[in-house]
Coordinates of C-alpha atoms and ligand atoms in Angstrom, one line a residue:
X186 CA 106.6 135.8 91.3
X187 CA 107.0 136.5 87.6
X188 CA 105.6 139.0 85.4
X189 CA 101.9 137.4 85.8
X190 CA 101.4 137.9 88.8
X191 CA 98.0 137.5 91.3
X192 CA 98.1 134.7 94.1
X193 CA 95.8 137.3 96.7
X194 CA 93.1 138.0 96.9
X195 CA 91.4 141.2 95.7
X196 CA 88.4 142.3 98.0
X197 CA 85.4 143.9 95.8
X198 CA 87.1 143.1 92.3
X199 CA 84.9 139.8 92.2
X200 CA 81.9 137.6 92.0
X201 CA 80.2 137.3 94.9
X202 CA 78.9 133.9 94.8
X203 CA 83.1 132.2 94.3
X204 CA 85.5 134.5 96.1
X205 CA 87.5 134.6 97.6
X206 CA 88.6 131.2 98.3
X207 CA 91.4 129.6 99.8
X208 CA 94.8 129.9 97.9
X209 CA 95.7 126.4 95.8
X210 CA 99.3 125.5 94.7
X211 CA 100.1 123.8 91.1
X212 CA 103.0 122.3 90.7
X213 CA 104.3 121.7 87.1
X214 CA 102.2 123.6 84.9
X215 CA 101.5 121.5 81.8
X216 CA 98.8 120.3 80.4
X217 CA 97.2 119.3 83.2
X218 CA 98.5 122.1 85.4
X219 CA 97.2 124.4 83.3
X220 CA 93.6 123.5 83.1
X221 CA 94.0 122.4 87.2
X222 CA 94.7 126.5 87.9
X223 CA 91.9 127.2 85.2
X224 CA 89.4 125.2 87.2
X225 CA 90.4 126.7 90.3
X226 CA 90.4 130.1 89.3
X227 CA 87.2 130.0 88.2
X228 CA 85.8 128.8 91.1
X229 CA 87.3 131.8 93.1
X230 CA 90.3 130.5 94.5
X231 CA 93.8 132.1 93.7
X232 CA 96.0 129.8 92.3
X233 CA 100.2 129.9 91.9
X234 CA 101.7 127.6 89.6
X235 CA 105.2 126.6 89.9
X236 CA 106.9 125.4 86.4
X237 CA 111.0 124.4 86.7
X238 CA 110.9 125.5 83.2
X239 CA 111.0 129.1 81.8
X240 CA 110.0 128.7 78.4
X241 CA 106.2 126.8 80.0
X242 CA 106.2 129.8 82.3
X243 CA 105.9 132.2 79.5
X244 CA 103.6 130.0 77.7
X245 CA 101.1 129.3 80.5
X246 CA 99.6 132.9 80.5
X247 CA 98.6 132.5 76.8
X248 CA 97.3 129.2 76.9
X249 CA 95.1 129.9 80.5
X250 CA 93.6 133.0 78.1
X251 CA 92.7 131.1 75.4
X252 CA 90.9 128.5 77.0
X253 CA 89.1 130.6 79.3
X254 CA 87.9 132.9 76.1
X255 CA 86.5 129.8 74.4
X256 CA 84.7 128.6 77.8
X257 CA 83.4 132.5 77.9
X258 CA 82.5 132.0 74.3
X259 CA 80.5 129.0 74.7
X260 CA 78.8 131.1 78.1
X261 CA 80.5 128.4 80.6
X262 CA 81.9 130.7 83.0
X263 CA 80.1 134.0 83.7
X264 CA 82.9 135.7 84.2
X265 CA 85.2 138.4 82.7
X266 CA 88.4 135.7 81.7
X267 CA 90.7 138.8 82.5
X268 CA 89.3 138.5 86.2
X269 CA 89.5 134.7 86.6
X270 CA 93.5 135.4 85.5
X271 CA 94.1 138.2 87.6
X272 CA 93.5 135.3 90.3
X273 CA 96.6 133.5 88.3
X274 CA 100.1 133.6 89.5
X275 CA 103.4 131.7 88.3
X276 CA 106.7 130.8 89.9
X277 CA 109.5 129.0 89.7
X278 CA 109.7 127.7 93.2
X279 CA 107.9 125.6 95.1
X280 CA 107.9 127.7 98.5
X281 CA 106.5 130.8 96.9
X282 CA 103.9 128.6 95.3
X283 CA 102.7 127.4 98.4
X284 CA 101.9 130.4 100.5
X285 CA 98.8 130.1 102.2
X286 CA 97.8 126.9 99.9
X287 CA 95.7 124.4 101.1
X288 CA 96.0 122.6 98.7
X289 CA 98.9 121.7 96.9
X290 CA 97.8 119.4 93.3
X291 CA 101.0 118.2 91.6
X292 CA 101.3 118.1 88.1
X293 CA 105.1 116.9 86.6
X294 CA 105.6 114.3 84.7
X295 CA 104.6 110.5 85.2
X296 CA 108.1 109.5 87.3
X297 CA 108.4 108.2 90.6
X298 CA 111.8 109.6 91.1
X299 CA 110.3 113.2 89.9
X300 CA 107.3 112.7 91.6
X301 CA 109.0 112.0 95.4
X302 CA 111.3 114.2 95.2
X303 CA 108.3 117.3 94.6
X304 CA 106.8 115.7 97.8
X305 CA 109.7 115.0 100.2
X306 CA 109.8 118.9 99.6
X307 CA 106.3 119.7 99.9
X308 CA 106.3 117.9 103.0
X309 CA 108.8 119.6 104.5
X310 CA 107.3 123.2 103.7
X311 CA 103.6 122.5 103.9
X312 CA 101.3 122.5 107.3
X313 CA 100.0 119.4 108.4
X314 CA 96.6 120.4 107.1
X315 CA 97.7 121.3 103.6
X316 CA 96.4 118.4 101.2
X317 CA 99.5 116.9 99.3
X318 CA 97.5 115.6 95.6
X319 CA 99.4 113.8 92.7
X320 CA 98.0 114.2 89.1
X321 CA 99.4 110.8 88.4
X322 CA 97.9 108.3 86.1
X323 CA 99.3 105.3 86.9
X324 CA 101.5 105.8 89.8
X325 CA 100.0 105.0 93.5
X326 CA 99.9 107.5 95.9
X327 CA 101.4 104.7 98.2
X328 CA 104.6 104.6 96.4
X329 CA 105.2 108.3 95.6
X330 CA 104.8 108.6 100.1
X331 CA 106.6 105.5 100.8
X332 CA 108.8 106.1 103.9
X333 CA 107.8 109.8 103.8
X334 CA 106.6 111.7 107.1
X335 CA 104.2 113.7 105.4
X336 CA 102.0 110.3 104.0
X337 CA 99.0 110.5 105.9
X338 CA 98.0 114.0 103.7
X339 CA 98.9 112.2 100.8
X340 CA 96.4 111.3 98.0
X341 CA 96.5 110.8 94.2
X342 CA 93.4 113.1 92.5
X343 CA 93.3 112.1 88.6
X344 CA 91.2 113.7 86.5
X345 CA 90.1 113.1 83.1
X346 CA 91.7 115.6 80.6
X347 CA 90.9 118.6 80.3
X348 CA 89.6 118.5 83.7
X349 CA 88.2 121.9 82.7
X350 CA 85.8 120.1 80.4
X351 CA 85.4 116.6 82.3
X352 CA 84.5 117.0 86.0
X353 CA 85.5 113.7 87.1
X354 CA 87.9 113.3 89.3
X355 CA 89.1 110.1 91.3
X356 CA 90.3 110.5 94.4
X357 CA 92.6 107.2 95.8
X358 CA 94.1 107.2 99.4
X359 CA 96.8 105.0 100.6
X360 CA 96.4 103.0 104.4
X361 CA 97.7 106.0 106.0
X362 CA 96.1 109.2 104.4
X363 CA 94.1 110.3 107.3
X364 CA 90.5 110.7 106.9
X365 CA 90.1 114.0 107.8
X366 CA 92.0 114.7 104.3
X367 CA 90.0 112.7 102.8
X368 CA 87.2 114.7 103.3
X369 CA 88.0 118.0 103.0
X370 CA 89.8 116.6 99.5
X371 CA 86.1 115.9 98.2
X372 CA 84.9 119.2 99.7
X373 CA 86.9 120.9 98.0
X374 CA 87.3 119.2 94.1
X375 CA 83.4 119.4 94.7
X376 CA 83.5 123.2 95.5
X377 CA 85.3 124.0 92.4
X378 CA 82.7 122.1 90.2
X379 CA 84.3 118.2 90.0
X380 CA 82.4 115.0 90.6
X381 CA 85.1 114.0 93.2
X382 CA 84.8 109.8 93.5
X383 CA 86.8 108.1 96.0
X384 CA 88.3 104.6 95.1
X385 CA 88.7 102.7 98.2
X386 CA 91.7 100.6 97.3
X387 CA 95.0 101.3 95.1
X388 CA 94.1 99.6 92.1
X389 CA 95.8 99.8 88.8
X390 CA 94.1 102.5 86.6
X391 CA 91.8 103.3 89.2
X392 CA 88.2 103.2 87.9
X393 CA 88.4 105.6 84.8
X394 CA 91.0 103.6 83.1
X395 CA 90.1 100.2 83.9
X396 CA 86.9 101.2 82.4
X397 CA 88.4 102.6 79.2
X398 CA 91.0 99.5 79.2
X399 CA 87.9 97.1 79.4
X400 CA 86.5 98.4 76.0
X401 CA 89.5 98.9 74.5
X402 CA 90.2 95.5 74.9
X403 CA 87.8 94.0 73.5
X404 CA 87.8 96.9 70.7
X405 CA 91.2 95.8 69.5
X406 CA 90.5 91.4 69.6
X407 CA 87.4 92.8 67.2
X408 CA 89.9 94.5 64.9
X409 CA 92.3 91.7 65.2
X410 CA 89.6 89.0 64.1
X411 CA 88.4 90.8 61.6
X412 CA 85.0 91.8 63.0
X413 CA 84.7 94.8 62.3
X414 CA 87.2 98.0 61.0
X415 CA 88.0 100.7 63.3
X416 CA 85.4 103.0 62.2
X417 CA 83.0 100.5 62.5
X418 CA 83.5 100.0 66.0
X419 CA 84.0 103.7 66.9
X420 CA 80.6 104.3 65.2
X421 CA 79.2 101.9 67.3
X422 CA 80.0 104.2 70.3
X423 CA 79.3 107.1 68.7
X424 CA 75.8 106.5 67.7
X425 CA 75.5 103.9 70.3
X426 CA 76.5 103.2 73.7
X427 CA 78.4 106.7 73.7
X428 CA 75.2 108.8 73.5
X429 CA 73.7 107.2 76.2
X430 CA 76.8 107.2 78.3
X431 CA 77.4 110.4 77.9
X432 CA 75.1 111.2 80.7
X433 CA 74.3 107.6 82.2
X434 CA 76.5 104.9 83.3
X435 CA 77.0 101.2 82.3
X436 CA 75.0 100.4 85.5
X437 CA 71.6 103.0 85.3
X438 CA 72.1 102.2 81.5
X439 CA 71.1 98.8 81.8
X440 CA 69.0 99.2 84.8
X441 CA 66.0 101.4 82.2
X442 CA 66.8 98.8 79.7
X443 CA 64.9 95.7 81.2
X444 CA 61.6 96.2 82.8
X445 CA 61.9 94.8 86.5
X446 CA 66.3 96.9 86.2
X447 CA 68.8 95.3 86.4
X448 CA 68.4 92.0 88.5
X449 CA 65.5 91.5 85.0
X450 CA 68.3 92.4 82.7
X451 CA 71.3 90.3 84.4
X452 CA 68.8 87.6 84.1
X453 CA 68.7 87.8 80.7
X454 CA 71.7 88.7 80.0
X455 CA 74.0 87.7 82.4
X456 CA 74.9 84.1 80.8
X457 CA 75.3 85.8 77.4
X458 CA 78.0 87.9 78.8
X459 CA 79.4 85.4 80.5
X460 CA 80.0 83.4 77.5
X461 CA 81.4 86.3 75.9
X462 CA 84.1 86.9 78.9
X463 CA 84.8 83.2 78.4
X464 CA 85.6 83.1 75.1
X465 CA 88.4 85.9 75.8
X466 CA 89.8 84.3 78.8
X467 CA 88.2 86.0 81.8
X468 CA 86.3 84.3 84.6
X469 CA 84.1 87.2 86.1
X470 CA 80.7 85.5 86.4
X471 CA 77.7 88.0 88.1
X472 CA 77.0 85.9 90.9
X473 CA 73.4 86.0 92.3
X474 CA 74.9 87.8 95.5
X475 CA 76.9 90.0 93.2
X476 CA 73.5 90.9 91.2
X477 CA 72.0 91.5 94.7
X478 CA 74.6 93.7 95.6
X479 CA 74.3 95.6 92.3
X480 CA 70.2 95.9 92.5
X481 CA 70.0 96.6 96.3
X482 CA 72.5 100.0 95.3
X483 CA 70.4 100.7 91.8
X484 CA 67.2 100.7 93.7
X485 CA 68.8 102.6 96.6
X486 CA 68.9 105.2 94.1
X487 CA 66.0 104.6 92.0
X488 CA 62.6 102.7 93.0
X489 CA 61.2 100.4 90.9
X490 CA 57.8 102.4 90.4
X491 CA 59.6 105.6 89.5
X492 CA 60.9 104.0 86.7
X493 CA 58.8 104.6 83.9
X494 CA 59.5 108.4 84.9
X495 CA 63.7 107.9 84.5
X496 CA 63.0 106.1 81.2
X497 CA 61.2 108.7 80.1
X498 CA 64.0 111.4 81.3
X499 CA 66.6 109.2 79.2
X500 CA 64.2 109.8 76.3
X501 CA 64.8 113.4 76.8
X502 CA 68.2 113.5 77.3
X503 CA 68.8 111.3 74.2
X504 CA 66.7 114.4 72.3
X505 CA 68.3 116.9 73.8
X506 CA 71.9 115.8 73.0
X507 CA 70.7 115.2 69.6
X508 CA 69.5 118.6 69.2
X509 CA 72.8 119.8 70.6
X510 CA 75.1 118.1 68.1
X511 CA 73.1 118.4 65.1
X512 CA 74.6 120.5 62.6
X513 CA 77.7 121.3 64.8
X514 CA 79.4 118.0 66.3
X515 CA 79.5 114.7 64.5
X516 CA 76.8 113.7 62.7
X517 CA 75.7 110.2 63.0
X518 CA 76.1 107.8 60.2
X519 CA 72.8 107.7 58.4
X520 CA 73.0 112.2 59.3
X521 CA 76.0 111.7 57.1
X522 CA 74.7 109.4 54.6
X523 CA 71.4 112.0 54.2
X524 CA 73.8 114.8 53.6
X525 CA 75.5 112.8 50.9
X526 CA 72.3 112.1 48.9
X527 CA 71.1 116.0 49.6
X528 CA 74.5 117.1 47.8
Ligands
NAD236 N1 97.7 114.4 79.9 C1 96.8 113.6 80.4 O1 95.9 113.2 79.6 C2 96.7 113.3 81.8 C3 95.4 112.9 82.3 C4 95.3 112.6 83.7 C5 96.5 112.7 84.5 N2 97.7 113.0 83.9 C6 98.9 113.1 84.8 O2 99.2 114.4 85.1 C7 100.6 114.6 85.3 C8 101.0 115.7 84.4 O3 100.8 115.4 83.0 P1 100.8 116.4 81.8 O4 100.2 115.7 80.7 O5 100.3 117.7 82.3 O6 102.4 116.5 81.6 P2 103.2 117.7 80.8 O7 104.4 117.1 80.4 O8 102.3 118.4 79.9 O9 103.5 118.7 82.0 C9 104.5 118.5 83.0 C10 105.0 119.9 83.4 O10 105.8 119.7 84.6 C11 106.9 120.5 84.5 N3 108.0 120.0 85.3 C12 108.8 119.0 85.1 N4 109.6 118.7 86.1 C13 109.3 119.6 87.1 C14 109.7 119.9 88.4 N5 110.7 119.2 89.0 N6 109.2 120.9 89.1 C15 108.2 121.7 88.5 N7 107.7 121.5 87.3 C16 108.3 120.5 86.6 C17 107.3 120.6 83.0 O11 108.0 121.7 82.7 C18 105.9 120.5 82.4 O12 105.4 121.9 82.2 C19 101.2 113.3 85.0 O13 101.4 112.6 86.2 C20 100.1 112.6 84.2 O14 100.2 111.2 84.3 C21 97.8 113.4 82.6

């Protein structure tokens, strides 16, 4: 273990409430290595990341500092950044990563041939309860364990980056990762603070991307007709469907939209939508039994007479996220325009 070292744990030196927790290994300590070990640390588990290259090894030490100062700036971690690194160590090989590790959350670069060859290895050295987890954006867990004997422990976990900053993190099995895994996968991402979500087939982009690529989409044909510019539309999210998303989703958005939710609104709506999927191509009608579906989970989760009360809540959490970026984040458009005529 190099010169920054700290995989064990260290009775008395720490909080209370996090440690010490099991050891997790990292393997390929980028970007999203880096801020993997961060959001482990900080939830009390020692962490050993293995990087194959020396110059990311010296780096990482720096970079894990600076990020945890600005989170202690901001107050999002209680505590001292110099004991949520002492929980830090780095490597250059796989086995010494993996002492003790329960988890093992894979990090190298998007290739298949990169990718298989980490966990042909990691199979070979890990217990069959360690949890084998690929970062990978795009690849399916099904083809990095293809043929492997260690594929029943093998899952993909994305996050969103950093995943320091955005807690989701999707969590896509293949036919044969056993159950068992499964569940202790969500246990733990949710342990260490993530919104663990588990998508039950291999689909491309999982959910997070084919969300993004849905807007995006459509973002670019408005360009390319001539709709509107690029800032246009990006203000449009911004100071639109961004500020309410940014604590609801597309579905519970909708739902305190329409008196009567969301069967009310798809009502209204739906053939307006489906005109609009038409014109680019796409066939993806909401079907009464598909609207039934949708409104029997929405009202699993909210009744109809609470409501009022939730639209009321999004109120407040509209206010309270404008008072947050006021003055510091950006301003809206007509924020901007104000300060223009104050100058
Ligand atoms: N960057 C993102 O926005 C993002 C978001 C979600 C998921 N991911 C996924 O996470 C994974 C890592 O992405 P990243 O952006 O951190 O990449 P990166 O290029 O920043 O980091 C990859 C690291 O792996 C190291 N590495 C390369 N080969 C190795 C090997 N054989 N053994 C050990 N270390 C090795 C490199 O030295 C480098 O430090 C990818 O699968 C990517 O698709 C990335």
């Amino acid at each position: 273990m190099s010169e920054f070292p700290l995989a064990g744990p260290r009775r008395g030196t720490a909080s209370r409430t996090t440690y010490p927790r099991a050891p997790v290994a990292v393997v390929g300590g980028g970007s999203i290595g880096v801020a993997f070990a961060l959001v482990f640390a900080k939830a009390g588990h020692s962490v050993t990341i293995m990087d194959a290259d020396p110059q990311r090894r010296e780096a990482i030490p720096h970079e894990l500092r600076a990020k945890l100062e600005l989170l202690s700036a901001s107050g999002l971690t209680a505590e001292e950044p110099d004991r949520i690194i002492r929980r830090v160590g780095i490597t250059s090989t796989v086995r010494e990563a993996l002492s003790g590790a329960i988890l093992v959350q894979e990090c190298v670069p998007e290739r298949l041939d990169v990718k298989r060859r980490i966990f042909s290895e990691l199979g070979d050295l890990t217990a069959p309860e360690c949890i084998l987890a690929s970062s990978s954006s795009a690849i399916p867990a099904s083809r990095i364990a293809a043929e492997m004997d260690c594929d029943d422990r093998i899952i993909v976990a994305h996050p969103g980056n950093p995943p320091f900053l955005l807690p989701i993190i999707e969590l896509v099995p293949t036919e044969n990762t056993r159950s068992d895994i499964l569940e202790k996968s969500r246990a733990l991402y949710a342990g260490a603070g993530m919104s663990p979500v588990i998508v039950e087939r291999e689909v491309e982009g999982f959910l997070f991307n084919r969300l993004q690529g849905a807007v995006l989409r459509e973002a670019y044909a408005l360009v390319r007709d001539g709709v509107a510019t690029v800032e246009d539309i990006d203000t449009v999210m911004r100071d639109g469907l961004g500020r309410r998303w940014s604590f609801m989703g597309p579905f519970e958005t909708v739902d305190l939209n329409t008196h009567g939710g969301i069967s009310a609104h798809a009502e209204k709506m739906g053939p307006a939508y489906e005109r609009m999927g038409a014109e680019r191509g796409q066939h993806d009608p909401w079907t009464p039994d598909l609207v039934a579906e949708v409104n029997r989970q929405r009202r699993s989760v909210l009744a109809l007479e609470d409501w009022e009360d939730r639209v009321a809540w999004r109120d407040r959490r509209l206010i309270d996220l404008i008072t947050a970026i006021s003055g510091t984040a950006t301003p809206s458009t007509q924020e901007r325009e104000h300060e223009s005529t104050e100058r």
